[in-house]
PDB file of C-alpha atoms in Angstrom:
ATOM      1  CA  LEU A   1      -0.038   0.027   0.060  1.00  0.00           C
ATOM      2  CA  ASP A   2       2.670   2.506   0.901  1.00  0.00           C
ATOM      3  CA  SER A   3       4.475   1.900  -2.494  1.00  0.00           C
ATOM      4  CA  PHE A   4       1.138   2.151  -4.424  1.00  0.00           C
ATOM      5  CA  LEU A   5       0.456   5.563  -2.574  1.00  0.00           C
ATOM      6  CA  GLU A   6       4.138   6.577  -3.336  1.00  0.00           C
ATOM      7  CA  GLY A   7       3.358   5.984  -7.099  1.00  0.00           C
ATOM      8  CA  ILE A   8       0.203   8.523  -6.672  1.00  0.00           C
ATOM      9  CA  ARG A   9       2.393  11.242  -4.924  1.00  0.00           C
ATOM     10  CA  GLU A  10       4.991  10.860  -7.685  1.00  0.00           C
ATOM     11  CA  ALA A  11       2.527  11.199 -10.474  1.00  0.00           C
ATOM     12  CA  ALA A  12       0.229  13.809  -8.604  1.00  0.00           C
ATOM     13  CA  PRO A  13       2.191  15.526  -6.069  1.00  0.00           C
ATOM     14  CA  GLU A  14      -1.007  17.667  -5.276  1.00  0.00           C
ATOM     15  CA  ALA A  15      -3.248  14.617  -4.693  1.00  0.00           C
ATOM     16  CA  GLU A  16      -5.236  14.738  -1.668  1.00  0.00           C
ATOM     17  CA  ILE A  17      -4.754  11.256   0.048  1.00  0.00           C
ATOM     18  CA  GLN A  18      -6.655   9.794   2.862  1.00  0.00           C
ATOM     19  CA  GLU A  19      -5.580   6.527   4.434  1.00  0.00           C
ATOM     20  CA  ILE A  20      -8.277   4.532   6.387  1.00  0.00           C
ATOM     21  CA  ARG A  21      -7.696   1.663   8.516  1.00  0.00           C
ATOM     22  CA  LEU A  22     -11.009  -0.030   9.172  1.00  0.00           C
ATOM     23  CA  TYR A  23      -9.845  -1.521  12.352  1.00  0.00           C
ATOM     24  CA  ASP A  24      -9.906   1.702  13.929  1.00  0.00           C
ATOM     25  CA  TYR A  25     -13.767   1.893  13.380  1.00  0.00           C
ATOM     26  CA  THR A  26     -16.667   0.218  15.168  1.00  0.00           C
ATOM     27  CA  PHE A  27     -19.142  -1.129  12.611  1.00  0.00           C
ATOM     28  CA  SER A  28     -20.952  -4.298  11.495  1.00  0.00           C
ATOM     29  CA  GLY A  29     -21.620  -5.639   8.111  1.00  0.00           C
ATOM     30  CA  CYS A  30     -24.871  -5.563   6.257  1.00  0.00           C
ATOM     31  CA  LYS A  31     -27.933  -6.595   8.432  1.00  0.00           C
ATOM     32  CA  SER A  32     -30.149  -6.974   5.573  1.00  0.00           C
ATOM     33  CA  CYS A  33     -32.838  -4.438   6.671  1.00  0.00           C
ATOM     34  CA  PHE A  34     -33.348  -3.441   3.055  1.00  0.00           C
ATOM     35  CA  ALA A  35     -33.779   0.239   3.742  1.00  0.00           C
ATOM     36  CA  CYS A  36     -31.279   0.913   0.906  1.00  0.00           C
ATOM     37  CA  GLN A  37     -33.453  -0.985  -1.467  1.00  0.00           C
ATOM     38  CA  MET A  38     -36.529   0.791  -0.773  1.00  0.00           C
ATOM     39  CA  LYS A  39     -38.018   2.720  -3.937  1.00  0.00           C
ATOM     40  CA  ASN A  40     -38.163   6.064  -2.277  1.00  0.00           C
ATOM     41  CA  HIS A  41     -34.552   5.857  -0.891  1.00  0.00           C
ATOM     42  CA  ARG A  42     -33.057   4.063  -3.981  1.00  0.00           C
ATOM     43  CA  ALA A  43     -31.483   7.465  -5.503  1.00  0.00           C
ATOM     44  CA  GLU A  44     -29.624   7.954  -2.327  1.00  0.00           C
ATOM     45  CA  LEU A  45     -27.461   4.981  -2.789  1.00  0.00           C
ATOM     46  CA  GLN A  46     -26.419   4.636   0.879  1.00  0.00           C
ATOM     47  CA  CYS A  47     -26.563   2.285   3.894  1.00  0.00           C
ATOM     48  CA  PHE A  48     -28.975   3.504   6.552  1.00  0.00           C
ATOM     49  CA  LEU A  49     -27.284   1.902   9.415  1.00  0.00           C
ATOM     50  CA  LYS A  50     -25.720   4.492  11.706  1.00  0.00           C
ATOM     51  CA  ASP A  51     -22.342   3.744  13.013  1.00  0.00           C
ATOM     52  CA  ASP A  52     -18.642   4.875  12.502  1.00  0.00           C
ATOM     53  CA  LEU A  53     -19.071   4.025   8.861  1.00  0.00           C
ATOM     54  CA  THR A  54     -21.665   6.366   8.106  1.00  0.00           C
ATOM     55  CA  GLN A  55     -19.473   9.362   6.748  1.00  0.00           C
ATOM     56  CA  LEU A  56     -17.034   7.011   5.394  1.00  0.00           C
ATOM     57  CA  LEU A  57     -19.340   5.346   3.093  1.00  0.00           C
ATOM     58  CA  LYS A  58     -20.559   8.776   1.761  1.00  0.00           C
ATOM     59  CA  ASP A  59     -16.841   9.819   1.399  1.00  0.00           C
ATOM     60  CA  THR A  60     -16.015   6.724  -0.461  1.00  0.00           C
ATOM     61  CA  ARG A  61     -18.548   7.002  -3.248  1.00  0.00           C
ATOM     62  CA  SER A  62     -17.331  10.518  -3.709  1.00  0.00           C
ATOM     63  CA  ALA A  63     -13.607   9.613  -4.284  1.00  0.00           C
ATOM     64  CA  ASP A  64     -11.644  10.090  -7.447  1.00  0.00           C
ATOM     65  CA  GLY A  65      -9.789   6.675  -6.950  1.00  0.00           C
ATOM     66  CA  ILE A  66      -9.712   3.986  -4.262  1.00  0.00           C
ATOM     67  CA  VAL A  67      -7.201   1.550  -3.487  1.00  0.00           C
ATOM     68  CA  PHE A  68      -8.221  -1.306  -1.017  1.00  0.00           C
ATOM     69  CA  ALA A  69      -5.430  -3.309   0.731  1.00  0.00           C
ATOM     70  CA  SER A  70      -5.875  -6.482   2.889  1.00  0.00           C
ATOM     71  CA  PRO A  71      -4.105  -9.480   4.032  1.00  0.00           C
ATOM     72  CA  MET A  72      -5.770 -12.895   3.038  1.00  0.00           C
ATOM     73  CA  TYR A  73      -7.052 -14.614   5.851  1.00  0.00           C
ATOM     74  CA  TYR A  74      -8.942 -18.012   5.150  1.00  0.00           C
ATOM     75  CA  CYS A  75      -8.626 -17.553   1.535  1.00  0.00           C
ATOM     76  CA  ASN A  76     -10.273 -14.068   1.367  1.00  0.00           C
ATOM     77  CA  VAL A  77      -9.794 -10.501   2.411  1.00  0.00           C
ATOM     78  CA  SER A  78     -10.201  -9.605   5.995  1.00  0.00           C
ATOM     79  CA  ALA A  79     -13.615  -9.583   7.710  1.00  0.00           C
ATOM     80  CA  GLN A  80     -13.384  -5.917   8.412  1.00  0.00           C
ATOM     81  CA  LEU A  81     -13.101  -5.251   4.459  1.00  0.00           C
ATOM     82  CA  ARG A  82     -15.752  -7.797   3.662  1.00  0.00           C
ATOM     83  CA  ALA A  83     -18.211  -6.056   6.130  1.00  0.00           C
ATOM     84  CA  PHE A  84     -17.319  -2.609   4.685  1.00  0.00           C
ATOM     85  CA  TRP A  85     -17.889  -3.571   1.095  1.00  0.00           C
ATOM     86  CA  GLU A  86     -21.256  -5.167   2.023  1.00  0.00           C
ATOM     87  CA  ARG A  87     -22.478  -1.942   3.357  1.00  0.00           C
ATOM     88  CA  LEU A  88     -20.821   0.159   0.520  1.00  0.00           C
ATOM     89  CA  MET A  89     -21.794  -2.124  -2.414  1.00  0.00           C
ATOM     90  CA  TYR A  90     -25.436  -3.436  -1.553  1.00  0.00           C
ATOM     91  CA  PRO A  91     -27.123  -0.136  -2.022  1.00  0.00           C
ATOM     92  CA  GLY A  92     -25.999  -0.058  -5.665  1.00  0.00           C
ATOM     93  CA  ALA A  93     -23.423   1.141  -8.074  1.00  0.00           C
ATOM     94  CA  CYS A  94     -21.719   4.701  -8.031  1.00  0.00           C
ATOM     95  CA  ASP A  95     -23.237   7.229 -10.371  1.00  0.00           C
ATOM     96  CA  HIS A  96     -19.806   7.918 -11.904  1.00  0.00           C
ATOM     97  CA  VAL A  97     -16.517   5.687 -12.666  1.00  0.00           C
ATOM     98  CA  ILE A  98     -14.034   5.537  -9.783  1.00  0.00           C
ATOM     99  CA  PRO A  99     -10.696   3.768 -10.642  1.00  0.00           C
ATOM    100  CA  THR A 100     -10.058   1.126  -7.891  1.00  0.00           C
ATOM    101  CA  ALA A 101      -7.314  -1.201  -7.150  1.00  0.00           C
ATOM    102  CA  LEU A 102      -7.046  -4.174  -4.662  1.00  0.00           C
ATOM    103  CA  ILE A 103      -3.847  -5.222  -2.963  1.00  0.00           C
ATOM    104  CA  CYS A 104      -3.656  -8.630  -1.405  1.00  0.00           C
ATOM    105  CA  THR A 105      -0.748 -10.147   0.694  1.00  0.00           C
ATOM    106  CA  GLY A 106      -0.401 -13.526   2.184  1.00  0.00           C
ATOM    107  CA  ASN A 107       1.715 -16.508   2.989  1.00  0.00           C
ATOM    108  CA  ALA A 108       0.236 -18.566   0.171  1.00  0.00           C
ATOM    109  CA  SER A 109       2.362 -19.431  -2.814  1.00  0.00           C
ATOM    110  CA  GLU A 110       1.311 -18.553  -6.374  1.00  0.00           C
ATOM    111  CA  GLU A 111       0.118 -21.890  -6.729  1.00  0.00           C
ATOM    112  CA  GLN A 112      -1.654 -21.798  -3.581  1.00  0.00           C
ATOM    113  CA  PHE A 113      -3.278 -18.410  -4.118  1.00  0.00           C
ATOM    114  CA  LYS A 114      -4.733 -19.798  -7.717  1.00  0.00           C
ATOM    115  CA  GLN A 115      -5.907 -22.801  -6.229  1.00  0.00           C
ATOM    116  CA  TYR A 116      -7.454 -21.538  -2.943  1.00  0.00           C
ATOM    117  CA  MET A 117      -8.251 -17.873  -3.501  1.00  0.00           C
ATOM    118  CA  GLY A 118      -8.572 -17.441  -6.963  1.00  0.00           C
ATOM    119  CA  VAL A 119     -12.369 -17.797  -7.146  1.00  0.00           C
ATOM    120  CA  PRO A 120     -13.120 -15.639  -3.876  1.00  0.00           C
ATOM    121  CA  THR A 121     -10.822 -12.906  -5.481  1.00  0.00           C
ATOM    122  CA  ASP A 122     -12.426 -13.009  -8.759  1.00  0.00           C
ATOM    123  CA  ILE A 123     -15.953 -12.380  -7.143  1.00  0.00           C
ATOM    124  CA  ASN A 124     -14.751  -9.613  -5.043  1.00  0.00           C
ATOM    125  CA  LEU A 125     -13.155  -7.751  -8.553  1.00  0.00           C
ATOM    126  CA  MET A 126     -16.666  -8.585 -10.022  1.00  0.00           C
ATOM    127  CA  TYR A 127     -18.209  -6.637  -7.136  1.00  0.00           C
ATOM    128  CA  LEU A 128     -15.788  -3.919  -7.183  1.00  0.00           C
ATOM    129  CA  LYS A 129     -16.205  -3.574 -10.830  1.00  0.00           C
ATOM    130  CA  GLY A 130     -20.064  -3.362 -10.640  1.00  0.00           C
ATOM    131  CA  CYS A 131     -19.952  -0.933  -7.622  1.00  0.00           C
ATOM    132  CA  PHE A 132     -17.521   1.466  -9.192  1.00  0.00           C
ATOM    133  CA  GLN A 133     -17.948   0.969 -12.721  1.00  0.00           C
ATOM    134  CA  ALA A 134     -14.202   0.276 -13.661  1.00  0.00           C
ATOM    135  CA  GLU A 135     -12.223  -2.729 -14.144  1.00  0.00           C
ATOM    136  CA  PRO A 136      -9.992  -2.881 -10.757  1.00  0.00           C
ATOM    137  CA  LYS A 137      -6.196  -3.500 -10.784  1.00  0.00           C
ATOM    138  CA  LEU A 138      -5.332  -6.603  -8.718  1.00  0.00           C
ATOM    139  CA  ILE A 139      -1.946  -6.462  -7.044  1.00  0.00           C
ATOM    140  CA  ILE A 140      -0.797  -9.619  -5.176  1.00  0.00           C
ATOM    141  CA  SER A 141       2.264 -10.231  -2.803  1.00  0.00           C
ATOM    142  CA  GLY A 142       2.273 -13.795  -2.065  1.00  0.00           C
ATOM    143  CA  ASN A 143       4.515 -16.129  -0.183  1.00  0.00           C
ATOM    144  CA  THR A 144       5.230 -13.425   2.275  1.00  0.00           C
ATOM    145  CA  TYR A 145       7.534 -13.683   5.226  1.00  0.00           C
ATOM    146  CA  GLN A 146       5.374 -13.052   8.529  1.00  0.00           C
ATOM    147  CA  TYR A 147       8.003 -13.118  11.308  1.00  0.00           C
ATOM    148  CA  ASN A 148      11.651 -13.019  11.985  1.00  0.00           C
ATOM    149  CA  ASP A 149      11.894 -15.711  14.706  1.00  0.00           C
ATOM    150  CA  GLN A 150       9.969 -18.552  13.388  1.00  0.00           C
ATOM    151  CA  ASP A 151      11.030 -20.978  15.896  1.00  0.00           C
ATOM    152  CA  ILE A 152       8.442 -19.414  18.635  1.00  0.00           C
ATOM    153  CA  TYR A 153       5.486 -20.097  16.510  1.00  0.00           C
ATOM    154  CA  ASN A 154       3.392 -23.394  16.006  1.00  0.00           C
ATOM    155  CA  ASP A 155       4.478 -25.988  13.190  1.00  0.00           C
ATOM    156  CA  ALA A 156       1.367 -24.961  11.081  1.00  0.00           C
ATOM    157  CA  PHE A 157       2.542 -21.431  10.667  1.00  0.00           C
ATOM    158  CA  ARG A 158       6.239 -22.286  10.084  1.00  0.00           C
ATOM    159  CA  ALA A 159       7.570 -22.167   6.854  1.00  0.00           C
ATOM    160  CA  PRO A 160      11.192 -23.115   5.848  1.00  0.00           C
ATOM    161  CA  ALA A 161      13.108 -19.824   6.687  1.00  0.00           C
ATOM    162  CA  LYS A 162      15.718 -20.138   4.101  1.00  0.00           C
ATOM    163  CA  GLU A 163      13.228 -20.377   1.064  1.00  0.00           C
ATOM    164  CA  LYS A 164      10.848 -17.677   2.538  1.00  0.00           C
ATOM    165  CA  TRP A 165      13.583 -15.237   3.002  1.00  0.00           C
ATOM    166  CA  GLN A 166      15.060 -15.956  -0.502  1.00  0.00           C
ATOM    167  CA  HIS A 167      11.600 -15.440  -2.011  1.00  0.00           C
ATOM    168  CA  HIS A 168      11.395 -12.366  -0.049  1.00  0.00           C
ATOM    169  CA  GLU A 169      14.754 -10.902  -1.092  1.00  0.00           C
ATOM    170  CA  GLU A 170      13.931 -11.722  -4.937  1.00  0.00           C
ATOM    171  CA  GLN A 171      10.296 -11.139  -5.286  1.00  0.00           C
ATOM    172  CA  PHE A 172       9.221  -8.499  -2.882  1.00  0.00           C
ATOM    173  CA  PRO A 173      11.163  -5.536  -4.415  1.00  0.00           C
ATOM    174  CA  ILE A 174       9.338  -6.491  -7.780  1.00  0.00           C
ATOM    175  CA  ASP A 175       5.865  -6.537  -5.901  1.00  0.00           C
ATOM    176  CA  LEU A 176       6.612  -3.023  -4.419  1.00  0.00           C
ATOM    177  CA  ARG A 177       7.519  -1.745  -7.807  1.00  0.00           C
ATOM    178  CA  THR A 178       4.339  -3.255  -9.239  1.00  0.00           C
ATOM    179  CA  ALA A 179       2.413  -1.509  -6.672  1.00  0.00           C
ATOM    180  CA  LYS A 180       4.082   1.847  -7.066  1.00  0.00           C
ATOM    181  CA  ASP A 181       3.415   1.541 -11.055  1.00  0.00           C
ATOM    182  CA  ALA A 182      -0.189   0.935 -10.568  1.00  0.00           C
ATOM    183  CA  GLY A 183      -0.411   3.881  -8.349  1.00  0.00           C
ATOM    184  CA  ILE A 184       1.208   6.041 -10.853  1.00  0.00           C
ATOM    185  CA  ARG A 185      -1.364   4.659 -13.625  1.00  0.00           C
ATOM    186  CA  MET A 186      -4.129   5.276 -11.364  1.00  0.00           C
ATOM    187  CA  ALA A 187      -3.109   8.902 -10.929  1.00  0.00           C
ATOM    188  CA  GLU A 188      -2.644   9.312 -14.479  1.00  0.00           C
ATOM    189  CA  LYS A 189      -5.945   7.956 -15.155  1.00  0.00           C
ATOM    190  CA  ILE A 190      -7.802  10.134 -12.764  1.00  0.00           C
ATOM    191  CA  MET A 191      -5.945  13.260 -14.274  1.00  0.00           C
ATOM    192  CA  GLU A 192      -6.813  12.137 -17.756  1.00  0.00           C
ATOM    193  CA  ALA A 193     -10.530  12.031 -16.926  1.00  0.00           C
ATOM    194  CA  GLY A 194     -10.166  15.645 -15.515  1.00  0.00           C
ATOM    195  CA  LYS A 195     -10.904  15.060 -12.000  1.00  0.00           C
TER     196      LYS A 195
END
């Protein structure tokens, strides 16, 4: 995420960037109240639950561009991001195009990511495209190295340290450059659209 934002700042130094950490908010996912689907409220395209997300949901729909970043937990993005998306997307698509990107990180290798997380990620991208009316950019940084001292963790969460470090040393700089380039491209796309 930091590299993506660095790319935006490089391409558009005057850009106003707001970084949101969902863990700092107290909120729930969609409660299926259907208030957002009522005919007399449909034009408002907003969630009617009132909590820490109320203003953030409105602000998100007025952004010029959005990047979502999440570790992959149990083959999908974090529960907080999923709950946020439920509240954001269920009311309906934005009335204008908003470029988006999704950055996912995780311990899984590229093969494991395709096998176990490919379908959930494809569904997430489909929902993002439907909500923001633009093809989202997907950036994956896999086979990550979670901690320095693997000996203090359970076997299920340990990986061969040498292989992990080698992958990290070789691949992570490439992943960072990919993210930065995606940030540059998003900024350029927004500026081209005249926003």
